């Protein structure tokens, strides 16, 4: 996903690059853990893990 939204090919997503993805744009500041205005692949992976855990918890109830 990073490659698709990485406008300047630096391996990160900016708010401008995220415009094409509503899920990321809506959660940009939550995903950007270090608040540097870029989403790295590590930050994106951490969010995926969090969302998966939350989904599994909801499904088990």
Coordinates of C-alpha atoms in Angstrom, one line a residue:
X1 CA 0.0 0.0 0.0
X2 CA 2.9 2.4 0.8
X3 CA 4.1 2.1 -2.8
X4 CA 0.7 3.1 -4.2
X5 CA 0.3 6.2 -2.0
X6 CA 4.0 7.3 -1.8
X7 CA 4.1 10.3 -4.0
X8 CA 7.8 11.1 -3.7
X9 CA 9.1 7.5 -3.5
X10 CA 10.6 8.0 0.0
X11 CA 8.9 5.0 1.5
X12 CA 6.4 7.0 3.4
X13 CA 2.9 8.4 2.9
X14 CA 2.1 12.1 3.3
X15 CA -1.3 13.5 4.0
X16 CA -1.3 14.6 0.3
X17 CA -0.6 11.1 -0.8
X18 CA -3.2 9.6 1.5
X19 CA -6.0 11.6 -0.3
X20 CA -6.6 8.6 -2.6
X21 CA -7.5 6.3 0.4
X22 CA -10.4 7.3 2.6
X23 CA -9.5 4.9 5.4
X24 CA -6.0 6.2 5.7
X25 CA -7.0 9.9 5.3
X26 CA -9.6 9.5 8.1
X27 CA -7.1 8.0 10.5
X28 CA -3.9 9.7 9.3
X29 CA -3.0 11.4 12.6
X30 CA -3.8 8.2 14.6
X31 CA -1.6 6.1 12.3
X32 CA 1.3 8.7 12.3
X33 CA 2.5 7.5 15.7
X34 CA 5.6 9.8 15.9
X35 CA 3.6 12.9 14.6
X36 CA 6.2 13.7 11.9
X37 CA 3.5 14.1 9.2
X38 CA 4.5 10.9 7.4
X39 CA 3.2 7.4 7.7
X40 CA 6.0 4.8 7.5
X41 CA 5.5 1.1 6.7
X42 CA 6.2 0.4 10.4
X43 CA 3.4 2.7 11.6
X44 CA 1.1 1.3 9.0
X45 CA 1.9 -2.3 10.1
X46 CA 1.3 -1.4 13.7
X47 CA -2.1 0.0 12.8
X48 CA -3.0 -3.2 10.9
X49 CA -2.1 -5.3 13.9
X50 CA -4.2 -3.1 16.2
X51 CA -7.2 -3.2 13.8
X52 CA -6.9 -7.0 13.5
X53 CA -6.8 -7.5 17.2
X54 CA -9.8 -5.2 17.7
X55 CA -11.7 -7.1 15.0
X56 CA -10.9 -10.4 16.6
X57 CA -12.1 -9.2 20.0
X58 CA -15.4 -7.9 18.5
X59 CA -16.0 -11.2 16.7
X60 CA -15.4 -13.3 19.8
X61 CA -18.2 -11.5 21.8

